[in-house]
């Protein structure tokens, strides 16, 4: 009898499940036991290797896929429409996410009644870097345009993306004259995607290793100290990811949530395990093209852009955390202040790079915009890595749904033009 090997999808889910189970198994042996130490060493090695491999292909992938994506879009004469619907969807879905986060906080009031003295120590020893919205904006703009060679070498995803956009537009305008360069880039992109396929074969092990490490090294007891806040954030992220986003998808495209998740789960599990939208990008792109059948030129444009600027989970978290901190210090934010939180949270999410805990750094700006003590993030830091898992999964889900929505809108737009 021939044994049938489970599909990669199943292997990844199995890896995730085994990782969590194994992690708890090691915890029960004790954090200091020899078995835990050596297992953690191996898990760290395998997990880091997996992330390194993903990062290895990230920059060539963003560069070639955006340049080729833009060039191909023009061939379809729909470039403006794709641009507008992509950015429109990103702003819309992040706004909805922030509203979900704010509402949940208004209903459950996490932080009220928690004694701040409990955290006073953490706050006094923590020094937050000053980062006003104005500073942040200047730095953000400055980081957009860089020497492309330096940007490629330093792995500055946003700057690489901007240069690739320019290159794509130049290729379009040059048309026939530069067609060899376009072919070269297309072939490079295919080669990178081939590498992604190879890397995917070790994904189940990488994900298992990352989850073992997460379970063993995080202080899960801390979750209960900040239990209510963690529960509210988890609940609102789930509401956004399981109800709101799929509903938008269904209303616009008619695709059922189950069908979507079946196609998207490799990317969602990877996002959960790596806590990095950037590292997940190669897999996200593969999922939407292969499993969800988004046309190449749309996927190659929407997904890398989304991985860099569209972060529903981060936006939701930043807004919720600002209200939580306000509750902790006993301040009632008025409507105007909440509107400021709304806008700065969106801005902070757009500006956060797709790496673990990036949202924590840009959160300083959100807190300071309404006069809350930036040091308060010291309170959130210990549970940040844990909440980052779900928030990153929501970020990646938003990108994938974005590509499906844009594809549908472009199709309808084309029809109405005919
Ligand atoms: N880890 C998140 C991401 O990569 C960003 C964040 O910290 O919220 O998408």
Short mmCIF file of C-alpha atoms and ligand atoms in Angstrom, two decimals:
data_model
loop_
_atom_site.label_atom_id
_atom_site.label_comp_id
_atom_site.label_asym_id
_atom_site.label_seq_id
_atom_site.Cartn_x
_atom_site.Cartn_y
_atom_site.Cartn_z
CA UNK A 1 0.00 0.00 0.00
CA UNK A 2 1.31 3.44 -0.87
CA UNK A 3 1.35 5.87 2.03
CA UNK A 4 -0.07 9.25 1.12
CA UNK A 5 2.00 12.13 2.44
CA UNK A 6 -0.16 14.80 4.05
CA UNK A 7 -0.37 18.10 2.13
CA UNK A 8 1.89 20.97 3.12
CA UNK A 9 -1.11 22.71 4.56
CA UNK A 10 -1.81 19.82 6.90
CA UNK A 11 1.86 19.52 7.77
CA UNK A 12 1.98 23.17 8.77
CA UNK A 13 -1.07 22.85 11.00
CA UNK A 14 0.38 19.72 12.52
CA UNK A 15 3.69 21.52 13.10
CA UNK A 16 1.89 24.36 14.87
CA UNK A 17 -0.10 21.99 17.03
CA UNK A 18 2.93 19.88 17.95
CA UNK A 19 4.94 23.03 18.69
CA UNK A 20 2.43 24.28 21.24
CA UNK A 21 1.96 20.82 22.77
CA UNK A 22 5.69 20.18 22.96
CA UNK A 23 6.24 23.63 24.47
CA UNK A 24 3.78 22.92 27.25
CA UNK A 25 5.33 19.49 27.72
CA UNK A 26 8.71 21.13 28.28
CA UNK A 27 7.19 23.65 30.65
CA UNK A 28 5.86 20.82 32.74
CA UNK A 29 9.40 19.42 32.96
CA UNK A 30 10.54 22.78 34.30
CA UNK A 31 12.28 25.65 32.56
CA UNK A 32 15.66 24.70 34.02
CA UNK A 33 15.68 21.03 33.18
CA UNK A 34 18.38 19.73 30.87
CA UNK A 35 15.79 18.46 28.39
CA UNK A 36 14.19 21.90 28.17
CA UNK A 37 17.56 23.56 27.65
CA UNK A 38 18.64 21.32 24.85
CA UNK A 39 15.23 21.32 23.19
CA UNK A 40 15.15 25.09 23.37
CA UNK A 41 18.59 25.21 21.79
CA UNK A 42 17.45 23.10 18.85
CA UNK A 43 14.14 24.98 18.56
CA UNK A 44 15.98 28.27 18.51
CA UNK A 45 18.35 27.03 15.83
CA UNK A 46 15.62 25.69 13.56
CA UNK A 47 13.30 28.65 14.13
CA UNK A 48 16.00 31.20 13.41
CA UNK A 49 17.08 29.30 10.33
CA UNK A 50 13.53 29.35 9.00
CA UNK A 51 13.16 33.10 9.58
CA UNK A 52 16.60 33.74 8.08
CA UNK A 53 15.61 31.85 4.95
CA UNK A 54 12.42 33.87 4.63
CA UNK A 55 14.33 37.08 5.15
CA UNK A 56 16.86 35.99 2.56
CA UNK A 57 14.23 36.04 -0.17
CA UNK A 58 12.25 38.99 1.20
CA UNK A 59 14.14 41.88 -0.36
CA UNK A 60 14.58 40.35 -3.85
CA UNK A 61 10.92 39.39 -3.68
CA UNK A 62 9.62 42.85 -2.76
CA UNK A 63 11.85 44.46 -5.35
CA UNK A 64 10.97 42.25 -8.28
CA UNK A 65 7.33 41.72 -7.44
CA UNK A 66 6.49 45.41 -7.05
CA UNK A 67 8.41 46.44 -10.19
CA UNK A 68 6.89 43.64 -12.25
CA UNK A 69 3.49 44.11 -10.60
CA UNK A 70 3.33 47.80 -11.51
CA UNK A 71 4.59 47.17 -15.04
CA UNK A 72 1.99 44.47 -15.60
CA UNK A 73 -0.80 46.57 -14.16
CA UNK A 74 -0.24 49.23 -16.75
CA UNK A 75 -0.55 46.61 -19.44
CA UNK A 76 -4.11 46.20 -18.20
CA UNK A 77 -4.76 49.95 -18.28
CA UNK A 78 -6.23 49.78 -14.82
CA UNK A 79 -3.36 51.08 -12.82
CA UNK A 80 -5.19 54.08 -11.35
CA UNK A 81 -8.13 52.02 -10.33
CA UNK A 82 -5.97 49.39 -8.65
CA UNK A 83 -4.03 52.05 -6.79
CA UNK A 84 -7.09 53.79 -5.54
CA UNK A 85 -8.99 50.67 -4.55
CA UNK A 86 -5.93 49.20 -2.81
CA UNK A 87 -5.21 52.28 -0.73
CA UNK A 88 -8.94 52.83 -0.15
CA UNK A 89 -9.34 49.29 1.16
CA UNK A 90 -6.30 49.58 3.42
CA UNK A 91 -7.57 52.79 5.02
CA UNK A 92 -11.08 51.39 5.31
CA UNK A 93 -10.11 48.09 6.94
CA UNK A 94 -7.70 49.73 9.36
CA UNK A 95 -10.39 52.26 10.33
CA UNK A 96 -12.84 49.46 11.04
CA UNK A 97 -10.18 47.65 13.09
CA UNK A 98 -9.51 50.75 15.18
CA UNK A 99 -13.22 51.27 15.80
CA UNK A 100 -13.51 47.63 16.94
CA UNK A 101 -10.59 48.16 19.34
CA UNK A 102 -12.00 51.41 20.73
CA UNK A 103 -15.51 50.03 21.14
CA UNK A 104 -14.32 46.93 22.94
CA UNK A 105 -12.43 49.11 25.37
CA UNK A 106 -15.48 51.26 25.97
CA UNK A 107 -17.55 48.22 26.73
CA UNK A 108 -15.11 46.39 28.99
CA UNK A 109 -12.95 49.18 30.45
CA UNK A 110 -9.80 47.11 30.99
CA UNK A 111 -7.33 48.80 33.30
CA UNK A 112 -9.87 50.46 35.52
CA UNK A 113 -9.29 49.47 39.08
CA UNK A 114 -5.81 48.06 38.39
CA UNK A 115 -3.44 49.71 40.79
CA UNK A 116 -0.90 51.74 39.02
CA UNK A 117 1.50 51.44 41.94
CA UNK A 118 1.86 47.86 40.88
CA UNK A 119 3.54 49.08 37.73
CA UNK A 120 5.22 52.14 39.11
CA UNK A 121 8.53 50.37 39.27
CA UNK A 122 8.47 49.29 35.67
CA UNK A 123 7.50 52.77 34.62
CA UNK A 124 10.17 54.59 36.52
CA UNK A 125 13.00 52.43 35.22
CA UNK A 126 11.82 52.54 31.66
CA UNK A 127 12.89 55.34 29.41
CA UNK A 128 10.77 55.86 26.37
CA UNK A 129 12.31 57.63 23.44
CA UNK A 130 10.54 60.87 22.65
CA UNK A 131 8.58 60.45 19.48
CA UNK A 132 5.98 63.09 18.74
CA UNK A 133 3.76 62.65 15.65
CA UNK A 134 5.76 65.40 13.93
CA UNK A 135 9.10 63.65 14.61
CA UNK A 136 7.64 60.40 13.53
CA UNK A 137 6.31 61.86 10.29
CA UNK A 138 9.67 63.45 9.44
CA UNK A 139 11.49 60.20 10.09
CA UNK A 140 8.93 58.24 8.14
CA UNK A 141 9.19 60.51 5.09
CA UNK A 142 12.94 60.51 5.31
CA UNK A 143 13.04 56.75 5.29
CA UNK A 144 11.02 56.50 2.08
CA UNK A 145 13.68 57.64 -0.33
CA UNK A 146 17.06 56.05 -0.02
CA UNK A 147 19.97 55.08 -2.18
CA UNK A 148 18.50 51.85 -3.56
CA UNK A 149 21.71 49.90 -3.12
CA UNK A 150 21.89 50.89 0.54
CA UNK A 151 18.19 50.13 0.98
CA UNK A 152 18.62 46.69 -0.58
CA UNK A 153 21.70 45.96 1.49
CA UNK A 154 20.20 47.15 4.77
CA UNK A 155 16.90 45.43 4.16
CA UNK A 156 14.85 48.66 4.32
CA UNK A 157 11.63 47.24 2.95
CA UNK A 158 9.75 50.52 2.57
CA UNK A 159 12.58 52.25 0.70
CA UNK A 160 13.04 49.20 -1.55
CA UNK A 161 9.32 49.22 -2.24
CA UNK A 162 9.34 52.91 -3.22
CA UNK A 163 12.31 52.47 -5.56
CA UNK A 164 10.66 49.45 -7.15
CA UNK A 165 7.50 51.51 -7.67
CA UNK A 166 9.52 54.16 -9.53
CA UNK A 167 11.26 51.48 -11.54
CA UNK A 168 7.94 49.86 -12.43
CA UNK A 169 6.50 53.17 -13.59
CA UNK A 170 9.64 53.94 -15.62
CA UNK A 171 9.42 50.52 -17.26
CA UNK A 172 5.84 51.24 -18.23
CA UNK A 173 6.62 54.64 -19.67
CA UNK A 174 9.65 53.29 -21.54
CA UNK A 175 7.49 50.51 -22.98
CA UNK A 176 9.21 48.53 -25.74
CA UNK A 177 12.54 50.21 -25.11
CA UNK A 178 13.10 48.53 -21.76
CA UNK A 179 11.36 45.28 -22.41
CA UNK A 180 14.53 43.26 -21.78
CA UNK A 181 14.84 44.65 -18.28
CA UNK A 182 11.22 43.78 -17.62
CA UNK A 183 11.77 40.22 -18.84
CA UNK A 184 14.86 39.98 -16.65
CA UNK A 185 12.90 41.13 -13.60
CA UNK A 186 10.05 38.74 -14.41
CA UNK A 187 12.48 35.85 -14.59
CA UNK A 188 14.16 36.89 -11.36
CA UNK A 189 10.78 36.95 -9.68
CA UNK A 190 10.03 33.44 -10.90
CA UNK A 191 13.37 32.26 -9.56
CA UNK A 192 12.70 33.82 -6.16
CA UNK A 193 9.28 32.18 -6.04
CA UNK A 194 10.97 28.88 -6.78
CA UNK A 195 13.19 29.44 -3.74
CA UNK A 196 10.08 30.21 -1.69
CA UNK A 197 8.73 26.81 -2.70
CA UNK A 198 11.88 25.17 -1.36
CA UNK A 199 11.75 27.11 1.88
CA UNK A 200 8.12 26.10 2.32
CA UNK A 201 9.12 22.49 2.60
CA UNK A 202 10.77 23.16 5.95
CA UNK A 203 7.98 25.51 7.11
CA UNK A 204 6.29 22.86 9.32
CA UNK A 205 9.53 22.40 11.28
CA UNK A 206 10.23 26.12 11.42
CA UNK A 207 6.77 26.86 12.74
CA UNK A 208 6.93 24.05 15.26
CA UNK A 209 10.29 25.34 16.52
CA UNK A 210 9.10 28.95 16.79
CA UNK A 211 6.04 27.96 18.75
CA UNK A 212 8.04 25.76 21.13
CA UNK A 213 10.28 28.73 21.80
CA UNK A 214 7.36 31.09 22.29
CA UNK A 215 5.56 28.85 24.76
CA UNK A 216 8.67 28.03 26.78
CA UNK A 217 10.26 31.47 26.97
CA UNK A 218 7.23 33.68 27.54
CA UNK A 219 5.96 34.26 31.00
CA UNK A 220 2.41 33.11 30.53
CA UNK A 221 1.53 34.04 34.11
CA UNK A 222 1.91 37.68 33.19
CA UNK A 223 -1.06 37.31 30.94
CA UNK A 224 -3.24 36.93 33.97
CA UNK A 225 -1.92 40.09 35.62
CA UNK A 226 -2.95 42.03 32.59
CA UNK A 227 -5.61 39.42 31.94
CA UNK A 228 -8.53 41.66 31.19
CA UNK A 229 -6.63 43.81 28.74
CA UNK A 230 -5.10 40.76 27.05
CA UNK A 231 -8.56 39.19 26.82
CA UNK A 232 -10.14 42.32 25.36
CA UNK A 233 -7.39 42.64 22.76
CA UNK A 234 -7.54 38.95 21.91
CA UNK A 235 -11.34 39.08 21.67
CA UNK A 236 -11.36 42.14 19.45
CA UNK A 237 -8.62 40.77 17.20
CA UNK A 238 -10.63 37.58 16.82
CA UNK A 239 -13.81 39.53 16.16
CA UNK A 240 -12.05 41.52 13.47
CA UNK A 241 -10.31 38.50 11.95
CA UNK A 242 -13.09 35.94 12.22
CA UNK A 243 -16.18 38.08 11.70
CA UNK A 244 -15.52 41.58 10.32
CA UNK A 245 -12.88 40.90 7.65
CA UNK A 246 -14.54 37.72 6.34
CA UNK A 247 -17.87 39.59 6.23
CA UNK A 248 -16.34 42.34 4.11
CA UNK A 249 -14.85 39.66 1.87
CA UNK A 250 -18.17 37.88 1.56
CA UNK A 251 -20.15 41.03 0.86
CA UNK A 252 -17.76 42.19 -1.85
CA UNK A 253 -16.69 38.95 -3.50
CA UNK A 254 -19.18 36.32 -2.35
CA UNK A 255 -16.33 34.07 -1.14
CA UNK A 256 -17.22 32.13 2.00
CA UNK A 257 -14.96 32.40 5.05
CA UNK A 258 -14.25 28.66 4.99
CA UNK A 259 -13.03 28.76 1.44
CA UNK A 260 -10.87 31.74 2.30
CA UNK A 261 -9.32 30.16 5.38
CA UNK A 262 -8.62 26.94 3.57
CA UNK A 263 -6.54 28.88 1.07
CA UNK A 264 -5.05 31.29 3.57
CA UNK A 265 -4.10 29.14 6.52
CA UNK A 266 -0.45 28.49 5.63
CA UNK A 267 0.14 32.23 5.68
CA UNK A 268 -1.96 32.82 8.80
CA UNK A 269 -0.16 30.14 10.79
CA UNK A 270 3.21 31.42 9.62
CA UNK A 271 2.25 34.98 10.61
CA UNK A 272 1.17 33.72 14.02
CA UNK A 273 4.41 31.81 14.56
CA UNK A 274 6.85 34.40 13.19
CA UNK A 275 5.04 37.57 14.36
CA UNK A 276 6.35 39.23 11.25
CA UNK A 277 4.31 40.24 8.20
CA UNK A 278 7.53 40.78 6.27
CA UNK A 279 8.91 37.33 6.98
CA UNK A 280 5.50 35.87 6.07
CA UNK A 281 5.30 37.82 2.80
CA UNK A 282 6.73 35.11 0.52
CA UNK A 283 4.18 32.65 1.87
CA UNK A 284 1.30 35.16 1.75
CA UNK A 285 2.04 35.81 -1.89
CA UNK A 286 2.10 32.13 -2.67
CA UNK A 287 -1.18 31.52 -0.87
CA UNK A 288 -3.12 34.25 -2.65
CA UNK A 289 -1.76 33.34 -6.08
CA UNK A 290 -1.96 29.57 -5.83
CA UNK A 291 -4.75 28.83 -3.41
CA UNK A 292 -7.00 31.86 -3.66
CA UNK A 293 -6.42 32.49 -7.36
CA UNK A 294 -5.71 36.19 -7.23
CA UNK A 295 -4.29 37.32 -10.54
CA UNK A 296 -0.52 37.67 -10.46
CA UNK A 297 -0.37 41.35 -11.32
CA UNK A 298 -2.81 42.24 -8.54
CA UNK A 299 -1.24 39.95 -5.94
CA UNK A 300 2.27 41.14 -6.73
CA UNK A 301 1.21 44.71 -6.17
CA UNK A 302 -1.25 44.49 -3.28
CA UNK A 303 0.51 41.92 -1.07
CA UNK A 304 3.98 43.48 -0.72
CA UNK A 305 2.42 46.91 -0.29
CA UNK A 306 -0.01 45.54 2.28
CA UNK A 307 2.69 43.70 4.21
CA UNK A 308 4.45 47.03 4.63
CA UNK A 309 1.63 49.48 5.29
CA UNK A 310 -1.66 47.67 5.90
CA UNK A 311 -1.80 46.50 9.51
CA UNK A 312 -5.29 45.99 10.88
CA UNK A 313 -4.17 44.09 13.96
CA UNK A 314 -1.51 46.64 14.86
CA UNK A 315 -3.91 49.57 14.39
CA UNK A 316 -6.51 47.90 16.58
CA UNK A 317 -3.93 47.12 19.24
CA UNK A 318 -2.45 50.61 19.34
CA UNK A 319 -5.84 52.25 19.79
CA UNK A 320 -6.93 49.73 22.42
CA UNK A 321 -3.66 50.08 24.30
CA UNK A 322 -3.95 53.89 24.39
CA UNK A 323 -7.38 53.66 26.03
CA UNK A 324 -6.06 50.99 28.41
CA UNK A 325 -3.20 53.21 29.53
CA UNK A 326 -5.63 56.13 29.93
CA UNK A 327 -7.76 53.93 32.19
CA UNK A 328 -4.69 52.89 34.16
CA UNK A 329 -3.67 56.43 34.91
CA UNK A 330 -7.28 57.44 35.51
CA UNK A 331 -7.71 59.83 32.58
CA UNK A 332 -10.93 59.95 30.59
CA UNK A 333 -10.13 60.69 26.98
CA UNK A 334 -12.72 62.99 25.44
CA UNK A 335 -14.05 62.59 21.91
CA UNK A 336 -11.45 64.84 20.31
CA UNK A 337 -8.67 62.95 22.06
CA UNK A 338 -10.13 59.66 20.88
CA UNK A 339 -10.18 61.00 17.35
CA UNK A 340 -6.52 61.86 17.73
CA UNK A 341 -5.92 58.30 18.94
CA UNK A 342 -7.81 57.06 15.88
CA UNK A 343 -5.61 58.92 13.43
CA UNK A 344 -2.29 58.43 15.18
CA UNK A 345 -3.01 54.70 15.62
CA UNK A 346 -3.56 54.38 11.89
CA UNK A 347 -0.46 56.35 11.15
CA UNK A 348 1.55 54.34 13.66
CA UNK A 349 0.35 51.09 12.10
CA UNK A 350 1.22 52.27 8.60
CA UNK A 351 4.66 53.30 9.79
CA UNK A 352 5.40 50.14 11.77
CA UNK A 353 7.67 47.77 9.87
CA UNK A 354 6.41 44.19 9.59
CA UNK A 355 8.72 42.78 12.24
CA UNK A 356 8.08 41.42 15.75
CA UNK A 357 7.03 44.04 18.30
CA UNK A 358 7.34 46.90 15.82
CA UNK A 359 3.94 48.17 16.92
CA UNK A 360 5.30 48.72 20.42
CA UNK A 361 7.86 51.19 19.15
CA UNK A 362 5.43 53.27 17.14
CA UNK A 363 2.95 53.17 20.01
CA UNK A 364 4.97 55.75 21.91
CA UNK A 365 3.72 58.27 19.38
CA UNK A 366 0.07 57.35 19.95
CA UNK A 367 0.42 57.73 23.72
CA UNK A 368 2.23 61.02 23.48
CA UNK A 369 -0.26 62.47 21.03
CA UNK A 370 -2.84 62.65 23.81
CA UNK A 371 -0.43 63.38 26.62
CA UNK A 372 -0.26 59.89 28.10
CA UNK A 373 3.03 58.77 29.68
CA UNK A 374 5.07 56.96 27.05
CA UNK A 375 6.74 55.03 29.85
CA UNK A 376 3.49 53.13 30.23
CA UNK A 377 4.52 50.84 27.41
CA UNK A 378 6.83 49.24 29.95
CA UNK A 379 3.69 47.69 31.39
CA UNK A 380 2.69 46.24 28.05
CA UNK A 381 6.12 45.02 26.96
CA UNK A 382 6.05 41.73 28.86
CA UNK A 383 2.91 40.55 27.08
CA UNK A 384 3.65 42.18 23.77
CA UNK A 385 5.29 39.19 22.14
CA UNK A 386 2.29 37.05 22.96
CA UNK A 387 -0.29 39.50 21.62
CA UNK A 388 1.91 40.13 18.59
CA UNK A 389 1.10 36.64 17.30
CA UNK A 390 -2.60 37.33 16.73
CA UNK A 391 -2.07 40.90 15.69
CA UNK A 392 0.32 39.82 12.95
CA UNK A 393 -2.10 37.14 11.79
CA UNK A 394 -4.80 39.84 11.52
CA UNK A 395 -2.37 42.06 9.60
CA UNK A 396 -1.66 39.32 7.08
CA UNK A 397 -5.32 38.34 6.81
CA UNK A 398 -6.16 41.96 5.98
CA UNK A 399 -3.62 41.94 3.15
CA UNK A 400 -4.96 38.72 1.66
CA UNK A 401 -8.56 39.87 1.85
CA UNK A 402 -7.44 43.19 0.38
CA UNK A 403 -6.05 41.44 -2.70
CA UNK A 404 -9.30 39.53 -3.22
CA UNK A 405 -11.43 42.64 -2.76
CA UNK A 406 -9.25 44.68 -5.13
CA UNK A 407 -9.38 41.92 -7.73
CA UNK A 408 -13.18 41.91 -7.57
CA UNK A 409 -13.48 45.70 -7.69
CA UNK A 410 -11.13 45.88 -10.68
CA UNK A 411 -13.17 43.26 -12.48
CA UNK A 412 -16.41 45.15 -11.84
CA UNK A 413 -14.70 48.42 -12.81
CA UNK A 414 -13.54 46.89 -16.11
CA UNK A 415 -17.04 45.61 -16.82
CA UNK A 416 -18.64 48.97 -16.27
CA UNK A 417 -16.11 50.50 -18.69
CA UNK A 418 -17.01 48.09 -21.48
N1 LIG B 1 4.57 42.19 14.25
C1 LIG B 1 3.67 42.97 13.47
C2 LIG B 1 3.82 42.60 12.01
O1 LIG B 1 4.86 42.18 11.56
C3 LIG B 1 3.84 44.43 13.66
C4 LIG B 1 3.50 44.78 15.06
O2 LIG B 1 4.35 44.76 15.92
O3 LIG B 1 2.32 45.07 15.33
O4 LIG B 1 2.91 42.68 11.24
#
